[in-house]
Amino acid sequence: MGKWMAAVLAAGKGTRMKSRHPKVLHRVGGVPMVERVLAAADKAGVTEAAVIVGFGADEVQAALGDRVTYVLQAEQLGTGHALQLARDALAPADFVLVVCGDTPLLRAETLRELVAAHAADGAAATVLTTRPADPTGYGRIVRGADGRVVRIVEEKDADDATKRITEVNTGTYCFRAAALWDQLARIGCDNAQGEYYLTDVIGLLVAAGAPVAGVVCADAQETLGVNSRAQLAVAEKVARERKLAALMADGVTIVDPQTTYVDETVEVGADTVLEPGTILRGATVVGRDCVIGPATELADTTVADGAHIHRTYAHECRIGACTQIGPYVHLRPGTVLADRVKVGNFVEVKNSVVGDGSKLPHLSYIGDTDMGAHVNIGCGTITVNYNGKIKQRTTVCDGAFVGCNSNLVAPVTIGAEAYIGAGSTVTKDVPARALAVGRAKTLVKEGWVTDDTYKK
Ligand code: UD1
Ligand code: CA
C-alpha cells in the first residue's frame, strides 16, 4: 500500500483572528484546532505527521509535544512554501495527506474515505472539495469537460466567472509523494498575494499529464476553514452539537442541548442526566446514573456512578459514587470525596480527602483536611489552615462529630468518634471519644433589663 504521512500546515499567524496566539491553537470543543486535525488524521490511519510551524512555533510545540515532527517555516511565504520545507521530514512517505491546521471540524471518516479514494484512483493528487452555501474566501475548483480537476484558483486571483464556481478547495489533499515534490519545486509567487500557493501544484500536475481527482465532501460545514473569531464561533457550535448528539446516541439524557456545553474530551456514562446550564470541560469523566446540574461546571473532574451534583463548580476533583453535592458548592483542586458523601449548600472544599458517608451539609470551609468516614461537620465549621505564612493540615478521624460554628485550628487532629461542642475554637488535639469544648461559658444575669432600658 505504501507509507502514508500527514503534513499539517500550521505556521500562519491568522491575521484576521487579531490574536497574540497562533490561530491553530484557538480551541474548538476545548481542543486546539490543530490537535483536532491531527487526531482526525491519526484515526483515519495516518499516524505519523510533520507539523509546519512558524508564528508562535514554541507555543504550538508546547501544546502538541513530541508526538509529531516539527518543521520551522520562519517566514510565512505561503502554503506551497510551507510544504516545500517539509520535504525532508516527509522523505519516508510514499503518500502525503495534507491538512490545514485551521479546519477543526474534519472527521476521521472523511479523511479515511479520501485516502481510500486516492489509493483506488491511482491519481497523482486527490483534492477534497465541497460546495458551501457561501464560497467566498475559498479557492475555486476548476474542472475540465471530462469532470476531472484541472486547477484551483484562489478567490483573490479569480475573475468573475471563476468566482461563480461553487465547488471550493477544502485545503485537504492526498498526493503521490514523488509527483508532489517534482511539481512543488516549480511553483512561483506571481499572484495577487505574492505567495507560494500549494494549490498551484494541482494545475502543474495536470499540465504534466498527471491525473488529479476531486472528492466532494457532502457536508460543507465539516470543512469550514477558521480564519476569524466569527468562524471560530461557528465551528464551536457545530463541534458542540456533534458532541451532544454523540452523547445522546450513547444513552445520556441532555435536557436542554441549547444550554449544555461539553468538551470533546469529556466522557459521560449512560443514563446520566445533564440538566440545563451544565458545562463539562477538559478531562472530566462522569459515570452512569448521575444527575449533573442545573447550573454546574465540572473541569478535569471525575464523578463516579449515581452522583447528584447541583449548582456546583468543581475543578480537578474526584467525586465518589452516590455523593450528593450542592446547591452552591465550590470544590477546589485536590478534593477527593469518597462514596455517599454529602456536601450541602454554600460549602467550599479544597485539597482535602473526605471519607465514606461523611456529611458537610452547610456553610463550611474545609481546606487541607484529611477526613475519615461517617464524620458529621456541623453548620459553619471552618478549618483554619493558614497562619499567614504556611498552610497546615487538619485531621478528622472516623465518626467524629464537629458541632456547629467550630474553628479547627491546624495543625490539629480530632480523634475517632470524638465530639466538638458547638462554637468551639479547637487549638489542640482531641483524643478519640473525648468531648472538647473551647468557648466562653454562657453568663446569665437575671433581672439585667430594667424599665429604663427601653427609654430614649
Ligand atoms: C487555503 C487554500 C484555499 C482553500 C482554503 C481552505 C492556498 C493557497 N489556499 O486558503 O484554496 O480554499 O485554504 O480553508 O493554499 N499556512 C502555513 N504557512 C503559510 C501560509 C499558511 O503554514 O505560509 C497554514 C496556515 O497556518 C493555515 C493553513 O496553512 O493553517 C491555510 O492557510 P490560510 O492562510 O488560512 O489559507 P486560506 O487563505 O484559507
Ligand atoms: Ca484558512
Coordinates of C-alpha atoms and ligand atoms in Angstrom, one line a residue:
M1 CA 0.0 0.0 0.0
G2 CA 3.0 2.3 0.6
K3 CA 3.8 4.5 3.5
W4 CA 1.5 7.4 4.4
M5 CA 2.4 10.5 6.4
A6 CA 0.4 13.7 7.2
A7 CA 1.6 17.2 6.6
V8 CA -0.2 19.7 8.8
L9 CA 0.0 23.4 7.8
A10 CA 0.1 25.4 11.0
A11 CA 2.6 28.2 10.5
G12 CA 0.3 31.1 9.7
K13 CA -0.4 33.9 12.1
G14 CA -4.1 34.0 11.3
T15 CA -4.1 37.8 11.0
R16 CA -7.9 38.1 11.0
M17 CA -8.1 36.4 14.4
K18 CA -6.4 39.5 15.9
S19 CA -4.7 37.4 18.5
R20 CA -1.3 37.2 20.2
H21 CA -1.5 33.4 19.8
P22 CA -1.2 31.3 16.7
K23 CA -4.5 30.7 15.0
V24 CA -4.3 26.9 15.1
L25 CA -4.1 26.9 18.9
H26 CA -7.5 28.5 19.4
R27 CA -9.8 25.9 20.8
V28 CA -12.9 24.3 19.4
G29 CA -14.7 22.0 21.8
G30 CA -11.9 22.6 24.3
V31 CA -9.3 21.2 22.0
P32 CA -6.8 23.3 19.9
M33 CA -7.8 23.2 16.3
V34 CA -4.5 21.7 15.1
E35 CA -4.9 19.0 17.7
R36 CA -8.3 18.1 16.3
V37 CA -6.9 17.9 12.8
L38 CA -4.0 15.6 14.0
A39 CA -6.5 13.4 15.8
A40 CA -8.6 13.0 12.7
A41 CA -5.6 12.1 10.6
D42 CA -4.5 9.6 13.2
K43 CA -7.9 8.0 13.5
A44 CA -8.0 7.8 9.7
G45 CA -4.9 5.6 9.9
V46 CA -2.3 8.3 9.0
T47 CA -0.4 8.1 12.3
E48 CA 2.8 9.9 11.5
A49 CA 2.8 13.6 11.0
A50 CA 5.0 16.6 10.3
V51 CA 3.6 19.9 11.5
I52 CA 4.8 23.0 9.8
V53 CA 5.1 25.8 12.5
G54 CA 6.1 29.4 12.2
F55 CA 4.2 32.1 14.0
G56 CA 4.2 31.2 17.7
A57 CA 6.1 28.0 16.9
D58 CA 7.1 27.5 20.6
E59 CA 3.5 27.7 21.7
V60 CA 2.4 25.1 19.1
Q61 CA 5.2 22.8 20.0
A62 CA 4.4 23.1 23.7
A63 CA 0.8 22.3 23.0
L64 CA 1.4 19.2 20.8
G65 CA 4.5 17.8 22.5
D66 CA 6.8 15.3 20.9
R67 CA 4.3 13.0 19.2
V68 CA 5.0 14.8 15.8
T69 CA 7.9 16.1 13.8
Y70 CA 8.2 19.8 13.5
V71 CA 9.3 21.9 10.5
L72 CA 10.0 25.5 11.0
Q73 CA 8.7 28.0 8.4
A74 CA 10.3 31.2 9.8
E75 CA 8.7 33.4 7.2
Q76 CA 5.2 32.5 6.0
L77 CA 5.5 32.8 2.3
G78 CA 2.5 30.6 1.5
T79 CA 1.1 27.1 1.8
G80 CA 3.3 25.8 -1.0
H81 CA 6.4 27.2 0.6
A82 CA 5.4 25.6 3.9
L83 CA 5.2 22.2 2.3
Q84 CA 8.4 22.6 0.4
L85 CA 10.2 23.0 3.7
A86 CA 8.7 19.7 5.0
R87 CA 10.2 17.6 2.2
D88 CA 13.0 16.1 4.3
A89 CA 10.6 15.4 7.2
L90 CA 8.3 13.6 4.8
A91 CA 11.1 11.8 2.9
P92 CA 10.0 8.3 4.1
A93 CA 6.4 8.8 2.8
D94 CA 5.1 7.3 -0.5
F95 CA 1.9 9.3 0.0
V96 CA 1.3 12.6 1.8
L97 CA -2.0 13.6 3.3
V98 CA -2.0 17.5 3.5
V99 CA -4.4 19.1 6.0
C100 CA -4.6 22.7 7.2
G101 CA -4.4 23.3 11.0
D102 CA -7.4 25.6 10.8
T103 CA -10.1 23.1 9.7
P104 CA -11.2 21.7 13.1
L105 CA -14.4 20.0 12.0
L106 CA -12.8 17.5 9.6
R107 CA -13.9 14.0 10.5
A108 CA -11.7 11.0 10.6
E109 CA -14.2 9.1 8.4
T110 CA -13.9 11.8 5.7
L111 CA -10.1 11.6 5.7
R112 CA -10.3 7.8 5.6
E113 CA -12.6 7.9 2.5
L114 CA -10.3 10.5 0.9
V115 CA -7.2 8.3 1.5
A116 CA -9.1 5.2 0.1
A117 CA -10.3 7.1 -2.9
H118 CA -6.8 8.3 -3.6
A119 CA -5.4 4.8 -3.4
A120 CA -8.1 3.4 -5.6
D121 CA -8.0 6.0 -8.3
G122 CA -4.2 6.0 -8.6
A123 CA -4.2 9.8 -9.2
A124 CA -1.2 11.9 -8.6
A125 CA -3.3 14.1 -6.3
T126 CA -6.8 13.9 -4.9
V127 CA -8.4 17.1 -3.6
L128 CA -11.1 17.2 -1.0
T129 CA -13.7 19.7 -2.2
T130 CA -17.1 20.9 -1.1
R131 CA -19.9 23.2 -2.0
P132 CA -20.6 25.6 0.8
A133 CA -23.6 27.9 0.8
D134 CA -21.2 30.8 0.5
P135 CA -17.9 30.0 -1.3
T136 CA -16.4 33.5 -0.6
G137 CA -12.8 33.3 0.5
Y138 CA -12.1 29.8 -0.7
G139 CA -10.1 28.6 -3.7
R140 CA -12.3 27.5 -6.5
I141 CA -12.2 24.1 -8.2
V142 CA -12.0 24.3 -12.0
R143 CA -13.0 21.0 -13.6
G144 CA -12.4 20.1 -17.2
A145 CA -15.0 18.8 -19.7
D146 CA -14.3 15.2 -18.5
G147 CA -15.2 16.3 -15.0
R148 CA -11.6 15.9 -13.7
V149 CA -10.0 18.7 -11.6
V150 CA -7.9 20.9 -13.8
R151 CA -6.7 23.6 -11.4
I152 CA -7.5 25.6 -8.3
V153 CA -7.9 29.4 -8.4
E154 CA -7.7 31.4 -5.2
E155 CA -10.5 33.9 -4.6
K156 CA -8.2 36.8 -4.8
D157 CA -6.9 35.7 -8.3
A158 CA -10.3 34.7 -9.6
D159 CA -12.2 36.5 -12.4
D160 CA -16.0 36.9 -12.1
A161 CA -16.7 33.7 -14.0
T162 CA -14.4 31.7 -11.7
K163 CA -15.9 33.3 -8.6
R164 CA -19.2 31.9 -9.7
I165 CA -17.9 28.4 -9.3
T166 CA -19.5 26.9 -6.2
E167 CA -17.2 24.0 -5.6
V168 CA -14.2 25.0 -3.4
N169 CA -10.9 23.7 -2.1
T170 CA -11.1 22.5 1.5
G171 CA -7.3 22.7 1.8
T172 CA -7.1 18.9 2.3
Y173 CA -5.3 16.7 -0.3
C174 CA -3.6 13.4 -0.9
F175 CA -0.5 13.3 -3.0
R176 CA 1.7 10.7 -4.5
A177 CA 4.9 12.0 -2.8
A178 CA 7.2 11.8 -5.9
A179 CA 4.7 13.8 -8.0
L180 CA 4.2 16.3 -5.3
W181 CA 7.9 17.1 -4.8
D182 CA 8.5 17.3 -8.5
Q183 CA 5.8 20.0 -9.0
L184 CA 6.2 21.8 -5.7
A185 CA 9.8 22.7 -6.7
R186 CA 8.3 24.6 -9.7
I187 CA 5.6 26.8 -8.2
G188 CA 6.1 30.6 -8.3
C189 CA 4.6 33.5 -6.4
D190 CA 3.3 35.6 -9.3
N191 CA -0.2 36.0 -7.9
A192 CA -2.4 38.5 -6.1
Q193 CA -0.9 37.7 -2.7
G194 CA 2.7 37.2 -3.8
E195 CA 2.6 33.8 -2.1
Y196 CA 3.8 30.4 -3.0
Y197 CA 0.4 28.6 -3.3
L198 CA 0.2 24.9 -2.7
T199 CA -2.9 25.0 -4.9
D200 CA -0.7 25.7 -7.9
V201 CA 0.7 22.2 -7.7
I202 CA -2.7 20.9 -9.0
G203 CA -2.5 22.9 -12.3
L204 CA 1.1 21.9 -12.7
L205 CA 0.4 18.2 -12.2
V206 CA -2.4 18.3 -14.8
A207 CA -0.2 20.2 -17.3
A208 CA 2.4 17.5 -16.8
G209 CA -0.2 14.9 -17.7
A210 CA -0.6 13.5 -14.2
P211 CA -4.3 12.8 -13.3
V212 CA -5.9 14.8 -10.4
A213 CA -9.1 13.6 -8.8
G214 CA -11.6 15.5 -6.7
V215 CA -13.7 14.0 -3.9
V216 CA -16.7 16.1 -2.8
C217 CA -17.4 16.3 0.9
A218 CA -21.2 16.4 1.1
D219 CA -21.3 18.3 4.4
A220 CA -19.7 21.7 3.8
Q221 CA -19.8 22.5 7.5
E222 CA -17.2 19.9 8.1
T223 CA -14.6 21.6 6.0
L224 CA -15.0 25.1 7.4
G225 CA -11.7 26.9 7.5
V226 CA -11.5 29.1 10.5
N227 CA -10.0 32.5 9.7
S228 CA -11.8 34.8 12.1
R229 CA -13.4 34.8 15.5
A230 CA -16.8 34.7 13.9
Q231 CA -15.9 31.5 12.1
L232 CA -14.4 30.1 15.3
A233 CA -17.8 30.6 16.9
V234 CA -19.5 28.7 14.0
A235 CA -17.0 25.9 14.4
E236 CA -17.6 25.8 18.2
K237 CA -21.4 25.5 17.7
V238 CA -21.0 22.6 15.2
A239 CA -18.5 20.8 17.4
R240 CA -20.7 21.2 20.4
E241 CA -23.8 19.9 18.6
R242 CA -21.9 16.9 17.4
K243 CA -20.6 16.1 20.8
L244 CA -24.0 16.3 22.4
A245 CA -25.5 14.2 19.6
A246 CA -22.8 11.5 20.3
L247 CA -23.5 11.5 24.0
M248 CA -27.3 11.2 23.4
A249 CA -26.7 8.4 21.0
D250 CA -24.7 6.7 23.8
G251 CA -27.6 7.0 26.3
V252 CA -27.1 10.3 28.0
T253 CA -30.1 12.5 28.6
I254 CA -29.5 16.1 27.8
V255 CA -32.5 18.1 28.9
D256 CA -31.6 21.3 27.0
P257 CA -28.9 21.0 24.4
Q258 CA -29.1 24.7 23.8
T259 CA -27.6 25.4 27.2
T260 CA -25.3 22.4 27.7
Y261 CA -21.6 22.6 26.9
V262 CA -19.4 19.5 26.8
D263 CA -15.8 19.5 25.6
E264 CA -14.7 16.9 23.0
T265 CA -12.5 15.2 25.6
V266 CA -15.3 14.6 28.2
E267 CA -16.9 11.2 28.8
V268 CA -20.3 10.6 30.3
G269 CA -21.9 7.3 31.2
A270 CA -25.3 6.0 30.1
D271 CA -28.5 7.1 32.0
T272 CA -26.8 10.2 33.3
V273 CA -28.9 13.3 33.0
L274 CA -27.3 16.6 32.2
E275 CA -29.6 19.4 33.4
P276 CA -29.7 22.8 31.8
G277 CA -26.7 25.0 32.3
T278 CA -24.2 22.2 32.6
I279 CA -20.7 22.8 31.4
L280 CA -18.2 19.8 31.4
R281 CA -14.6 20.6 30.5
G282 CA -11.3 19.0 29.8
A283 CA -10.5 15.6 31.3
T284 CA -13.8 15.3 33.1
V285 CA -15.3 11.8 33.2
V286 CA -18.8 11.3 34.6
G287 CA -20.1 7.8 35.4
R288 CA -23.6 6.3 34.9
D289 CA -26.9 7.2 36.5
C290 CA -25.7 10.6 37.7
V291 CA -27.7 13.9 37.6
I292 CA -25.4 16.8 36.8
G293 CA -26.8 20.4 37.0
P294 CA -28.7 22.5 36.7
A295 CA -26.0 25.3 36.5
T296 CA -23.0 23.1 37.2
E297 CA -19.5 23.4 35.8
L298 CA -17.0 20.5 36.2
A299 CA -13.5 20.8 34.9
D300 CA -10.9 18.0 34.9
T301 CA -13.1 16.2 37.4
T302 CA -14.1 12.5 37.7
V303 CA -17.5 11.6 39.0
A304 CA -18.4 8.0 39.9
D305 CA -21.8 6.4 39.3
G306 CA -25.0 7.7 40.9
A307 CA -23.8 11.1 42.0
H308 CA -26.1 14.1 42.1
I309 CA -24.4 17.4 41.6
H310 CA -26.5 20.6 41.7
R311 CA -25.4 24.2 41.1
T312 CA -21.7 23.4 41.7
Y313 CA -18.3 24.4 40.4
A314 CA -15.7 21.7 40.8
H315 CA -12.2 21.6 39.2
E316 CA -9.5 19.0 39.5
C317 CA -11.6 16.9 41.9
R318 CA -12.6 13.3 42.4
I319 CA -16.2 12.7 43.4
G320 CA -17.3 9.3 44.6
A321 CA -20.4 7.2 43.9
C322 CA -23.8 8.2 45.1
T323 CA -22.5 11.5 46.5
Q324 CA -24.9 14.4 46.9
I325 CA -23.4 17.8 46.2
G326 CA -25.0 21.3 46.2
P327 CA -26.5 23.6 45.7
Y328 CA -23.9 26.4 45.7
V329 CA -20.8 24.3 46.3
H330 CA -17.2 25.1 45.3
L331 CA -14.9 22.1 45.1
R332 CA -11.4 23.2 44.5
P333 CA -8.3 21.2 43.2
G334 CA -7.2 18.2 45.2
T335 CA -10.6 17.5 46.6
V336 CA -11.3 13.7 46.8
L337 CA -14.8 12.7 48.0
A338 CA -15.4 9.0 48.8
D339 CA -18.8 7.3 48.2
R340 CA -22.1 8.6 49.7
V341 CA -20.6 11.8 50.9
K342 CA -22.9 14.8 51.2
V343 CA -21.7 18.3 50.6
G344 CA -24.5 20.8 51.1
N345 CA -25.2 24.4 50.4
F346 CA -22.5 27.1 50.5
V347 CA -19.7 24.7 51.3
E348 CA -16.1 25.1 49.9
V349 CA -13.7 22.2 50.0
K350 CA -10.1 22.4 48.9
N351 CA -7.2 19.9 48.7
S352 CA -9.0 17.6 51.2
V353 CA -9.9 13.9 51.4
V354 CA -13.4 13.1 52.7
G355 CA -14.2 9.5 53.7
D356 CA -17.2 7.4 53.0
G357 CA -20.6 8.7 54.1
S358 CA -19.3 11.9 55.7
K359 CA -21.6 14.9 55.8
L360 CA -20.7 18.6 55.3
P361 CA -24.2 19.9 54.9
H362 CA -24.0 23.7 55.3
L363 CA -21.8 26.8 55.2
S364 CA -18.4 25.3 55.8
Y365 CA -14.8 25.8 54.6
I366 CA -12.8 22.6 54.6
G367 CA -9.2 23.1 53.4
D368 CA -6.1 20.9 53.6
T369 CA -8.0 18.3 55.6
D370 CA -7.9 14.5 55.9
M371 CA -11.3 13.4 57.0
G372 CA -12.3 9.8 57.7
A373 CA -15.6 8.1 57.2
H374 CA -19.0 9.0 58.7
V375 CA -17.9 12.3 60.1
N376 CA -20.5 15.0 60.7
I377 CA -19.4 18.5 60.1
G378 CA -21.8 21.0 61.7
C379 CA -23.1 24.1 60.0
G380 CA -20.5 26.8 59.7
T381 CA -17.4 24.8 60.6
I382 CA -14.1 26.2 59.4
T383 CA -10.7 24.6 59.2
V384 CA -8.2 27.3 60.0
N385 CA -5.5 26.1 57.6
Y386 CA -3.5 29.3 57.0
N387 CA -1.5 31.1 59.6
G388 CA -0.4 33.9 57.3
K389 CA 2.8 32.1 56.3
I390 CA 2.1 28.4 55.6
K391 CA -0.9 26.1 55.0
Q392 CA -1.3 23.3 57.6
R393 CA -3.4 20.2 57.7
T394 CA -6.4 19.2 59.8
T395 CA -7.2 15.5 60.5
V396 CA -10.7 14.5 61.5
C397 CA -10.9 10.7 62.2
D398 CA -13.8 8.3 61.6
G399 CA -17.1 9.0 63.2
A400 CA -16.1 12.4 64.8
F401 CA -18.9 14.9 65.4
V402 CA -18.0 18.5 65.0
G403 CA -20.6 20.9 66.4
C404 CA -21.8 24.0 64.6
N405 CA -19.7 27.0 64.1
S406 CA -16.4 25.4 65.2
N407 CA -12.9 26.5 64.2
L408 CA -10.4 23.7 63.8
V409 CA -7.0 25.4 64.0
A410 CA -4.5 23.4 62.0
P411 CA -2.3 21.5 62.6
V412 CA -4.8 19.6 64.7
T413 CA -6.3 16.1 65.0
I414 CA -9.8 15.3 66.1
G415 CA -9.8 11.6 67.2
A416 CA -12.3 8.9 66.1
E417 CA -15.8 9.4 67.5
A418 CA -14.8 12.5 69.4
Y419 CA -17.3 15.3 69.9
I420 CA -16.6 19.0 69.5
G421 CA -19.1 21.3 71.3
A422 CA -20.8 23.9 69.1
G423 CA -18.9 27.2 68.8
S424 CA -15.5 25.7 69.8
T425 CA -12.2 27.0 68.6
V426 CA -10.0 23.9 68.8
T427 CA -6.3 24.6 69.1
K428 CA -5.1 21.2 70.4
D429 CA -5.5 17.6 69.5
V430 CA -8.7 15.9 70.8
P431 CA -8.3 12.1 71.6
A432 CA -10.8 9.5 70.4
R433 CA -14.2 9.5 72.1
A434 CA -13.4 12.7 74.0
L435 CA -15.6 15.8 74.2
A436 CA -13.8 19.1 73.5
V437 CA -15.5 22.4 74.3
G438 CA -13.5 25.5 73.5
R439 CA -15.7 28.6 74.1
A440 CA -16.6 31.1 76.7
K441 CA -19.2 29.9 79.2
T442 CA -22.6 31.4 78.9
L443 CA -23.1 34.1 81.5
V444 CA -26.7 34.8 82.6
K445 CA -27.5 38.0 84.6
E446 CA -31.0 37.7 85.8
G447 CA -33.1 40.9 86.0
W448 CA -30.5 42.8 84.0
V449 CA -33.2 44.5 81.9
T450 CA -35.0 47.3 83.8
D451 CA -37.8 49.6 82.7
D452 CA -35.2 52.2 81.9
T453 CA -33.5 50.0 79.3
Y454 CA -36.1 51.0 76.6
K455 CA -36.4 54.7 77.5
K456 CA -34.9 57.2 75.0
Ligands
UD1_1 C1 -6.3 27.9 1.7 C2 -6.2 27.5 0.3 C3 -7.6 27.7 -0.4 C4 -8.6 26.9 0.4 C5 -8.6 27.2 1.9 C6 -9.4 26.2 2.7 C7 -4.0 28.0 -0.6 C8 -3.1 29.0 -1.4 N1 -5.2 28.3 -0.5 O1 -6.6 29.3 1.7 O2 -7.6 27.2 -1.7 O3 -9.9 27.1 -0.1 O4 -7.2 27.1 2.4 O5 -9.5 26.6 4.0 O6 -3.4 27.0 -0.1 N2 0.0 28.3 6.4 C9 1.3 28.0 6.6 N3 2.3 28.7 6.1 C10 2.0 29.8 5.2 C11 0.6 30.1 5.0 C12 -0.4 29.3 5.6 O7 1.6 27.0 7.4 O8 2.9 30.4 4.7 C13 -1.0 27.5 7.1 C14 -2.0 28.3 8.0 O9 -1.5 28.3 9.3 C15 -3.3 27.6 7.9 C16 -3.2 26.9 6.5 O10 -1.9 26.9 6.1 O11 -3.4 26.6 8.9 C17 -4.1 27.6 5.5 O12 -3.6 29.0 5.4 P1 -4.6 30.2 5.2 O13 -3.8 31.4 5.1 O14 -5.7 30.1 6.2 O15 -5.2 29.8 3.7 P2 -6.5 30.3 3.0 O16 -6.4 31.6 2.5 O17 -7.7 30.0 3.9
CA2 CA -7.8 29.1 6.0

